[in-house]
Coordinates of C-alpha atoms in Angstrom, one line a residue:
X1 CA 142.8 213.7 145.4
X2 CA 140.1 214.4 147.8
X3 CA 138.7 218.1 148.7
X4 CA 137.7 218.8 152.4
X5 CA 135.0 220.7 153.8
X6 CA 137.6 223.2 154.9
X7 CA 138.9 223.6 151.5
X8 CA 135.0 224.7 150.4
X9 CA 134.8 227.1 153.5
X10 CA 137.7 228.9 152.2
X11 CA 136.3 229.2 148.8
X12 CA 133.1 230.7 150.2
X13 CA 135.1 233.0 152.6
X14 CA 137.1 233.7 149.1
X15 CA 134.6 235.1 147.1
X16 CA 134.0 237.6 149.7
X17 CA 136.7 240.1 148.1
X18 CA 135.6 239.3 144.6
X19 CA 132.1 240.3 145.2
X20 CA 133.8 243.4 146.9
X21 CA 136.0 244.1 144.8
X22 CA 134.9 242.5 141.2
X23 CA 137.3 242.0 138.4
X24 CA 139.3 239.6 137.1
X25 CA 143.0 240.0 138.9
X26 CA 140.9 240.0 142.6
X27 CA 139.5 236.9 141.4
X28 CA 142.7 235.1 139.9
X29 CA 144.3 236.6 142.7
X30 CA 141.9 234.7 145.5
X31 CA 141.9 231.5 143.0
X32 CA 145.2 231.1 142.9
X33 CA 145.8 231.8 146.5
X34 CA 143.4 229.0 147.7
X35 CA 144.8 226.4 144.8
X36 CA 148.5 227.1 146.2
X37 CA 147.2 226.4 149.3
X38 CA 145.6 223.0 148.6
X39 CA 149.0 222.0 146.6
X40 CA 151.0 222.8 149.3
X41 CA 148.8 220.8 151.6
X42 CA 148.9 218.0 149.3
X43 CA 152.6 217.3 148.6
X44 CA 152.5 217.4 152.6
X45 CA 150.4 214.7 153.3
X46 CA 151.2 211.6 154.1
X47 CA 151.1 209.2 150.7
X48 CA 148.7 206.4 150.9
X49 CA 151.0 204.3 148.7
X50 CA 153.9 204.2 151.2
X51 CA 150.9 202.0 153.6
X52 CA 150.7 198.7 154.6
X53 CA 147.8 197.1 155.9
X54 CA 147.2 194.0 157.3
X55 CA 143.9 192.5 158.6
X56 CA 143.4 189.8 161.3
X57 CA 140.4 187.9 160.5
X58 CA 138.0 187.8 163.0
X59 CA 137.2 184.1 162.3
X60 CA 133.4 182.7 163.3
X61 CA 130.7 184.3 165.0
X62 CA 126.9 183.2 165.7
X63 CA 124.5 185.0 164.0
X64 CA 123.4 188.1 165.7
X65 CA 127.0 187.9 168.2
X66 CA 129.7 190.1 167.7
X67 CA 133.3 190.2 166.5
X68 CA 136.2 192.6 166.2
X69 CA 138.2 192.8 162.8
X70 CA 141.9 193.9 163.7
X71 CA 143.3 196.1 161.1
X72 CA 147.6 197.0 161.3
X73 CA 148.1 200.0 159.6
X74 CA 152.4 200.5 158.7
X75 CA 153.3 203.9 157.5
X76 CA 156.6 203.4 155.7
X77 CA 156.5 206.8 154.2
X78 CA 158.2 209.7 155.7
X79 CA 155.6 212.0 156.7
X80 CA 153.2 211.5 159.2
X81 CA 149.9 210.0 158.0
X82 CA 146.9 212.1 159.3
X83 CA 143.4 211.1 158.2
X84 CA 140.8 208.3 157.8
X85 CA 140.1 204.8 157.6
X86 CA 136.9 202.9 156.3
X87 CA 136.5 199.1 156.1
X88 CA 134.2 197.8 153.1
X89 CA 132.4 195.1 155.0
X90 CA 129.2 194.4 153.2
X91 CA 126.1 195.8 155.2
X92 CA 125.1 192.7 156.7
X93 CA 128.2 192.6 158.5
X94 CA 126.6 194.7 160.9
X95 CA 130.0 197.1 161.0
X96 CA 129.4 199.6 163.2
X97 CA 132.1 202.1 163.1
X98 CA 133.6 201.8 159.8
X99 CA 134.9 204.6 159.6
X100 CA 137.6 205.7 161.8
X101 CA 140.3 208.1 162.4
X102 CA 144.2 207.6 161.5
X103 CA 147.2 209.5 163.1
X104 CA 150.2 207.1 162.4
X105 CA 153.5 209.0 162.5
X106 CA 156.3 208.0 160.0
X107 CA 157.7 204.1 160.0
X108 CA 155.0 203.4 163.0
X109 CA 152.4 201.1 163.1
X110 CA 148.8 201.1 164.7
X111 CA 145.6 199.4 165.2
X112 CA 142.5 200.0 164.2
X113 CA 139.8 197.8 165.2
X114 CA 136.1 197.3 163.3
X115 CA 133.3 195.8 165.7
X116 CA 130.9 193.9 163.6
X117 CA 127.9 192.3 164.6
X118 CA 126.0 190.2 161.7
X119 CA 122.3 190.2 161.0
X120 CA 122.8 187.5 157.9
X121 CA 124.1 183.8 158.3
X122 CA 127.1 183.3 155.8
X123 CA 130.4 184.1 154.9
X124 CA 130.7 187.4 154.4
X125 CA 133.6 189.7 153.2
X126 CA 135.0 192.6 153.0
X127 CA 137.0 193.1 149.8
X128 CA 139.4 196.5 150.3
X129 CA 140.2 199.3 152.7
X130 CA 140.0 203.1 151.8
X131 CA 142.5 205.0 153.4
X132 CA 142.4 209.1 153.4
X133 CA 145.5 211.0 154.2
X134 CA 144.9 214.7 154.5
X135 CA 147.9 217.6 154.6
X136 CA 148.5 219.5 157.7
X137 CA 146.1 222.6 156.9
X138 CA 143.6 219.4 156.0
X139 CA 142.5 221.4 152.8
X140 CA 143.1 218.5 150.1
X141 CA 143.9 214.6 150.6
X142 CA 145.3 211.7 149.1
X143 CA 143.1 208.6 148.8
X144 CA 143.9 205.2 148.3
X145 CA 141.6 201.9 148.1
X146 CA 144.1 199.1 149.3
X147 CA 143.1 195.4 148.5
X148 CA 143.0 193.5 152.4
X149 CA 140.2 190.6 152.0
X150 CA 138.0 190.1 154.8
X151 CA 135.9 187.1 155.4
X152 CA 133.7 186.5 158.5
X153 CA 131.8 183.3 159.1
X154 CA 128.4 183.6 160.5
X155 CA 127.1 180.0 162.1
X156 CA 123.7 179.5 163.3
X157 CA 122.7 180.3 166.4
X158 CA 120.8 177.2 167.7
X159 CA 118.2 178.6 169.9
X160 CA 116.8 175.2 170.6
X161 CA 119.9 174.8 172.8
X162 CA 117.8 175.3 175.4
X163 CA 115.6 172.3 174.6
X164 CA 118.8 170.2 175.3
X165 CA 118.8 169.5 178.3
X166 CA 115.3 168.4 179.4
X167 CA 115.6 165.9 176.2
X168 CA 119.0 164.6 177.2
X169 CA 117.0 163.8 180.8
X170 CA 114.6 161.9 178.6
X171 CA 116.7 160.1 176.6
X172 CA 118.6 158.9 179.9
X173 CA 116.0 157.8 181.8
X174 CA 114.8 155.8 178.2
X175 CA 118.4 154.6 178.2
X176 CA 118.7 153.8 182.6
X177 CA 115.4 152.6 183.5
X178 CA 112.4 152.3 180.9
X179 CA 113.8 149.0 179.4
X180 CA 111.0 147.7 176.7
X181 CA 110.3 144.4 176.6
X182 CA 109.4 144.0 173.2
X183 CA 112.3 143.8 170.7
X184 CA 112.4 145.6 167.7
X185 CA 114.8 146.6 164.8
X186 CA 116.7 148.9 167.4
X187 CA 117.1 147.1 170.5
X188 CA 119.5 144.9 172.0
X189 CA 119.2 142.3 174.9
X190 CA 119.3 144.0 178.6
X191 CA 118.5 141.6 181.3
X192 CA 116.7 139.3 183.0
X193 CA 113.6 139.8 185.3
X194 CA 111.1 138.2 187.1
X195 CA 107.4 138.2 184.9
X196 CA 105.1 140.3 186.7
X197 CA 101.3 140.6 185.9
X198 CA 100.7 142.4 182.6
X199 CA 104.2 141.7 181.1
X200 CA 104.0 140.7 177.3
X201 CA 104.3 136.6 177.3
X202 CA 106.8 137.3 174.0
X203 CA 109.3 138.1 175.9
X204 CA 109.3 134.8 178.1
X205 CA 112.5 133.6 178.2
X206 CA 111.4 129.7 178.3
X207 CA 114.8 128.4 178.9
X208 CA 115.7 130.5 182.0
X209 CA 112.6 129.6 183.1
X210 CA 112.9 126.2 183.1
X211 CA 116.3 126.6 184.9
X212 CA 114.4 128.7 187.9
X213 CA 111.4 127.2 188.1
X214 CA 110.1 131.0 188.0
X215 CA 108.9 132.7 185.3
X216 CA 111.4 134.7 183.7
X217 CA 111.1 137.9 180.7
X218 CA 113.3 139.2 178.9
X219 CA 114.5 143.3 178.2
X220 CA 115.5 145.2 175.9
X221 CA 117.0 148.2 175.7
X222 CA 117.3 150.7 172.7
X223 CA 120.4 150.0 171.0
X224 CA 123.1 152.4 170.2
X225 CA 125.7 153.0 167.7
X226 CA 122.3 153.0 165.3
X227 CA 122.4 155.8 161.9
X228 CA 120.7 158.9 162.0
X229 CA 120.3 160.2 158.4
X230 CA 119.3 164.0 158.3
X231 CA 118.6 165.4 154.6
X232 CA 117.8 169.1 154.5
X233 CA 116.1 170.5 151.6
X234 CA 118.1 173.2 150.0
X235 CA 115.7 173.8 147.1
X236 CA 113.2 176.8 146.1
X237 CA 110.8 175.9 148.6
X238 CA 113.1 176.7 151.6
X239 CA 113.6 180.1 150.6
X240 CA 109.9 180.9 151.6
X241 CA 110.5 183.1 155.2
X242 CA 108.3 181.6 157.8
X243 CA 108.1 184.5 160.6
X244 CA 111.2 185.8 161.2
X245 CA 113.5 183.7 159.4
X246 CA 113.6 181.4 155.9
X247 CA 112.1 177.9 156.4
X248 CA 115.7 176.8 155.0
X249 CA 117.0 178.3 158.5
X250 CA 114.1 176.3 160.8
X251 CA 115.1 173.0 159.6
X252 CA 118.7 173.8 160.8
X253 CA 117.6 175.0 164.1
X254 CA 115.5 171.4 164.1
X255 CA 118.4 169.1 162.5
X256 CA 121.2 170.5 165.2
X257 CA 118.8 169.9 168.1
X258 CA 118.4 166.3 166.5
X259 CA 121.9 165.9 165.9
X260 CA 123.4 166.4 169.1
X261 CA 120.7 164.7 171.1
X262 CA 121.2 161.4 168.5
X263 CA 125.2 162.1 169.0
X264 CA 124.4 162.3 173.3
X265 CA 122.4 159.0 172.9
X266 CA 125.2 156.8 171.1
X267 CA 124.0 157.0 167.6
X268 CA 125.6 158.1 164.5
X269 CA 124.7 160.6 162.8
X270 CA 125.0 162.2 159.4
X271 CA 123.8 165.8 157.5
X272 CA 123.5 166.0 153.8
X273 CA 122.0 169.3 152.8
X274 CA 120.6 168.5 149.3
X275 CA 118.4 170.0 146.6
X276 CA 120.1 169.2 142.8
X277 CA 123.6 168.9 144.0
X278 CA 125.1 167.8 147.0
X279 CA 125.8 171.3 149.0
X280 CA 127.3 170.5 152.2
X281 CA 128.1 167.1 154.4
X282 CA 128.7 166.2 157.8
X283 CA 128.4 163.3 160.3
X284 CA 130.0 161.9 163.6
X285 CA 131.5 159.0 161.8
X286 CA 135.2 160.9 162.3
X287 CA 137.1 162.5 164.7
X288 CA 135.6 165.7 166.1
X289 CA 133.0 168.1 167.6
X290 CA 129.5 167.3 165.9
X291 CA 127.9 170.5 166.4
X292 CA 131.2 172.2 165.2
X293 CA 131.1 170.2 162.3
X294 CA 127.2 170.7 161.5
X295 CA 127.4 174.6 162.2
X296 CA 130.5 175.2 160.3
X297 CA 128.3 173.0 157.2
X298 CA 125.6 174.8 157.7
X299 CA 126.8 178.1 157.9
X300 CA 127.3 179.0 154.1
X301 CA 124.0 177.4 152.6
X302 CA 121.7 179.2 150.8
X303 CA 118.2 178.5 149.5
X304 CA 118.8 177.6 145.9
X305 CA 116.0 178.8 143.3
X306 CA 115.4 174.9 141.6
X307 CA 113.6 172.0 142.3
X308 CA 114.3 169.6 144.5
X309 CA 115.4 166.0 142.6
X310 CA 113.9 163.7 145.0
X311 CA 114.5 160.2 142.7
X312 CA 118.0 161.0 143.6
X313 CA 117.7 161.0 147.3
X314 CA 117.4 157.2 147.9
X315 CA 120.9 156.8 146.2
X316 CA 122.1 160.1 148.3
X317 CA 121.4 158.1 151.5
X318 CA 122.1 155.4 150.5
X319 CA 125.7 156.3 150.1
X320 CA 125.5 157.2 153.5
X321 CA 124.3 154.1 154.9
X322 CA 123.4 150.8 153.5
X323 CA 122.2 149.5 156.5
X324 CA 118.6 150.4 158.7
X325 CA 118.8 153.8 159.5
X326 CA 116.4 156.5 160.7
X327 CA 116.2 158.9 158.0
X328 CA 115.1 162.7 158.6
X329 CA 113.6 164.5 156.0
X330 CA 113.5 168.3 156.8
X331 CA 111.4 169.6 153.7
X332 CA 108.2 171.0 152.9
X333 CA 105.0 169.3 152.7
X334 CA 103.4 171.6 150.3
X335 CA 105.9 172.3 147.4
X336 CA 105.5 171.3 144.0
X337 CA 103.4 168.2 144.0
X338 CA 103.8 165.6 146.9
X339 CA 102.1 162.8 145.7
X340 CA 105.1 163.2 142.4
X341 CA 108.0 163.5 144.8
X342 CA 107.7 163.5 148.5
X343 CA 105.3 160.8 149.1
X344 CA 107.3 158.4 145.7
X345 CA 110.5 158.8 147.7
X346 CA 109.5 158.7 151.6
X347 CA 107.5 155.4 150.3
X348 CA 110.6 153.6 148.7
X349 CA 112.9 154.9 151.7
X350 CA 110.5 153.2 154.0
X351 CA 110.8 150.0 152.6
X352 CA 114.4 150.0 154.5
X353 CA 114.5 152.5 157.1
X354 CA 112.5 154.5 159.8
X355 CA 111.4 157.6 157.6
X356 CA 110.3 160.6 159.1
X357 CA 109.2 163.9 157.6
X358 CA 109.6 167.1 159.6
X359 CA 108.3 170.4 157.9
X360 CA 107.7 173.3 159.6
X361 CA 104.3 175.5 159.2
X362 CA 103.3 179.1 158.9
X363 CA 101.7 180.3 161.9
X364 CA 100.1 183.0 160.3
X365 CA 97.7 180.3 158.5
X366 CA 95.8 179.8 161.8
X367 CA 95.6 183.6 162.5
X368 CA 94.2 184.4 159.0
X369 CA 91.7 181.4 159.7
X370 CA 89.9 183.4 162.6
X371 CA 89.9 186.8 160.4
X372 CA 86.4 186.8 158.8
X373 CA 85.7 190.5 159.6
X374 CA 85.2 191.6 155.7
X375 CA 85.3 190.2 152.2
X376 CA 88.9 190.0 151.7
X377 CA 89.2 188.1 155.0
X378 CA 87.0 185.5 154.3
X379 CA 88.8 184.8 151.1
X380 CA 92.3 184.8 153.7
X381 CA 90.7 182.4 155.7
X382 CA 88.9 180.1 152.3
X383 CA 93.0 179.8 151.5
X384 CA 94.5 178.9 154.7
X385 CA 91.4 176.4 155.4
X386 CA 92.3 174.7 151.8
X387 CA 96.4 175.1 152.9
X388 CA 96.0 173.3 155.8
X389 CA 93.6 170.8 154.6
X390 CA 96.8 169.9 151.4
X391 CA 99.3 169.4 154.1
X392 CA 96.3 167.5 156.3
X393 CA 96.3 164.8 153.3
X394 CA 99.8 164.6 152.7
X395 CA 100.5 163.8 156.2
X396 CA 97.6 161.1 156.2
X397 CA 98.8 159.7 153.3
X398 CA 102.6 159.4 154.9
X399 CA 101.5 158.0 157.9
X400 CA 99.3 155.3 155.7
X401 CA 102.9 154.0 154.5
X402 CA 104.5 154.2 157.5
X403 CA 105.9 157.4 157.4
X404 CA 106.1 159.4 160.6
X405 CA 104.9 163.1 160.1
X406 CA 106.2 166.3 162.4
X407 CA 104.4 169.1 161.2
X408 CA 104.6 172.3 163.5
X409 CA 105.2 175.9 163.7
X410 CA 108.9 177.6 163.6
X411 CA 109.5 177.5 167.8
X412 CA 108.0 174.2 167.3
X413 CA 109.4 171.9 165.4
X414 CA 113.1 171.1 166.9
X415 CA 111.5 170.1 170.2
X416 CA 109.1 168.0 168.6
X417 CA 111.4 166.2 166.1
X418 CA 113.4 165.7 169.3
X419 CA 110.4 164.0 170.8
X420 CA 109.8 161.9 167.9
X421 CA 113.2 160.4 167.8
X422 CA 112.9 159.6 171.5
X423 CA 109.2 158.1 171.1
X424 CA 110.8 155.7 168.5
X425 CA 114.0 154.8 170.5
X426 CA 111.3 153.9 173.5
X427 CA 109.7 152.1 171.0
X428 CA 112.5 150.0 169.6
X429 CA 112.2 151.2 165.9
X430 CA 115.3 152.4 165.7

């Protein structure tokens, strides 16, 4: 049983006549009057029992987008259900009008629909429905929480789309015209030209030469249908918010850019987001959208408060792909201790495939390095001079093994790691 705000106005108005006229019979007289009231309003209302509700789930949603959850309200009673509705979406469902009004008249149905719009990537839910059904003089009401699970799934919501299509330009004209004429690892045989002055004399083909009686070279092409292998670190360290958003939530932004470019250019490609535990797959080798797949994987992950078990990554891509593969590690380049785990694994991955290490960095370390105003900012800048210089070694020391290094700032890094895995299809590493 609920009390309205009318039901308190008429207690206030109530005690008018007892302060008038004091004693007990005015004032079991007023009591009773207003309690009668409220009973009679009561066994009028509409029973919350006698409804029915079902929800229509409003499926996915990019973060920050919007999304309407359809509630059905049935009243099978047989009194008209007057009242109020409210939807228990969590708060970062973004609900904005929860709470609304119900007039459903006896054995009808109606519609009530919840406009949500997310600030939090995830599934989120909404467990029950509270439904309010007040009498006709709307002194008292029923209340009833009715179990109607909810879920909403909240995707990322790939920014560096935009990026797309000047790298896809790229990656065409790499593909149509900019032949390379030294074979590596990734390339495969394109045609046959004519040597012009400055050509590399490796890529002589001697015995089309000697059938011309011209000097002929060789091309190559990057070759397709090569493995992309993207891990994304999942442990402590990519719970650490860089701006606006967790560095967990840059290296998605990065690893969908990559992804779909790889996918546009003929390659295969597969996720693994990874810290302990396996914690969600994807890959192109199936049937199917790769961006649906990678946003619909990516979508529930969460930064996971452990360490990352990097001796267990070889064997982690391994079971991906046995063969030469370019291998994208989307971690952090100061956690824990690098020279102990990162550098140990990026080392022995190197040894078979095209390793690269893509971590993003805090632009508030270079502000902080110009702030030498005062004590306390010198000591700001003393730290963000000996960050920097850490992550300076660890990237020399990478690219000492072979290990390619993109280290940039949040906006940064999905365009550059795009650019990297163009420079290395140009190249023939791939």
């Amino acid at each position: 049983m609920a009390i309205s705000g009318r039901f308190v106005l008429l207690v206030l108005v109530g005690l008018v006549p007892v302060l008038l006229l004091p004693g007990w019979g005015t004032f079991l007289l007023v009591a009773g009057s207003l309690l009668a009231l409220a009973a009679i309003d009561l066994v009028l209302a509409g029973s919350p029992r006698r409804t029915r509700i079902v929800r229509r789930d409003p499926g996915n949603v990019t973060l920050h987008g919007t999304a309407d959850s359809v509630l059905t309200v049935s009243n099978d009673g047989g009194r008209r259900l007057r009242g109020s509705l409210r939807d228990a979406w969590q708060p970062s469902a973004g609900a904005q009008n929860p709470l609304q009004g119900l007039d459903v008249p006896a054995g009808e149905s109606r519609q009530v629909t919840v406009r949500l719009r997310p600030v939090r990537r995830g599934d989120l839910k909404a467990p029950h429905v509270t439904v309010r059904s007040f009498g006709p003089l709307l002194l008292a009401a029923r209340q009833r929480t009715i179990e109607c699970p909810g879920l909403l799934r909240v995707l990322p919501p790939f920014h560096s789309r935009r990026h797309l299509p000047s790298k896809l330009r790229k990656l065409r004209e790499l593909d149509g015209k900019a032949a390379v004429q030294i074979r590596g690892a990734g390339t495969e045989f394109d045609s046959l030209r004519d040597y012009v002055r400055g050509d590399d004399v490796r890529s002589i083909d001697w015995r089309a030469t000697a059938r011309r009686s011209a000097v002929v070279v060789r091309t190559w092409r990057p070759e397709r249908d090569r493995r992309v292998v993207m891990v994304l670190d999942t442990s402590r360290t990519s719970a650490a918010r860089i701006g606006d958003e967790p560095r967990l939530d840059t290296g998605m932004e990065a690893a969908l850019l990559l992804g779909v470019l790889a996918e546009r250019g003929g390659d295969r490609v597969d996720f693994l987001a990874f810290d302990r535990r396996t914690r969600a797959r994807a890959g192109s080798a199936g049937q199917g959208n790769l961006l649906g797949q990678l946003v619909q994987a990516m979508a529930p992950l969460e930064a996971e408060l452990i360490e990352l078990d990097w001796q267990a990554i070889p064997a982690q891509v391994r079971a991906v792909s046995a063969h030469r593969s370019l291998v994208v590690l989307l971690t952090s380049l100061e956690g824990g201790a690098p020279e102990e785990g990162l550098i140990p694994t990026a080392m022995q991955l190197s040894r078979q495939h095209v390793v690269v290490v893509a971590a993003v960095r805090d632009p508030q370390l270079g502000l902080m390095l110009q702030e030498r105003d005062n004590a306390a900012g010198v000591f700001r800048a003393a730290a963000a001079e000996r960050s920097l210089l850490q992550r300076a070694a660890v990237t020399a020391e990478l690219r000492q093994h072979g290990v390619e290094v993109v280290d940039a700032e949040p906006l940064e890094l999905p365009p550059r790691l795009a650019d990297m895995y163009i420079r290395l299809k140009a190249a023939g590493r791939l």
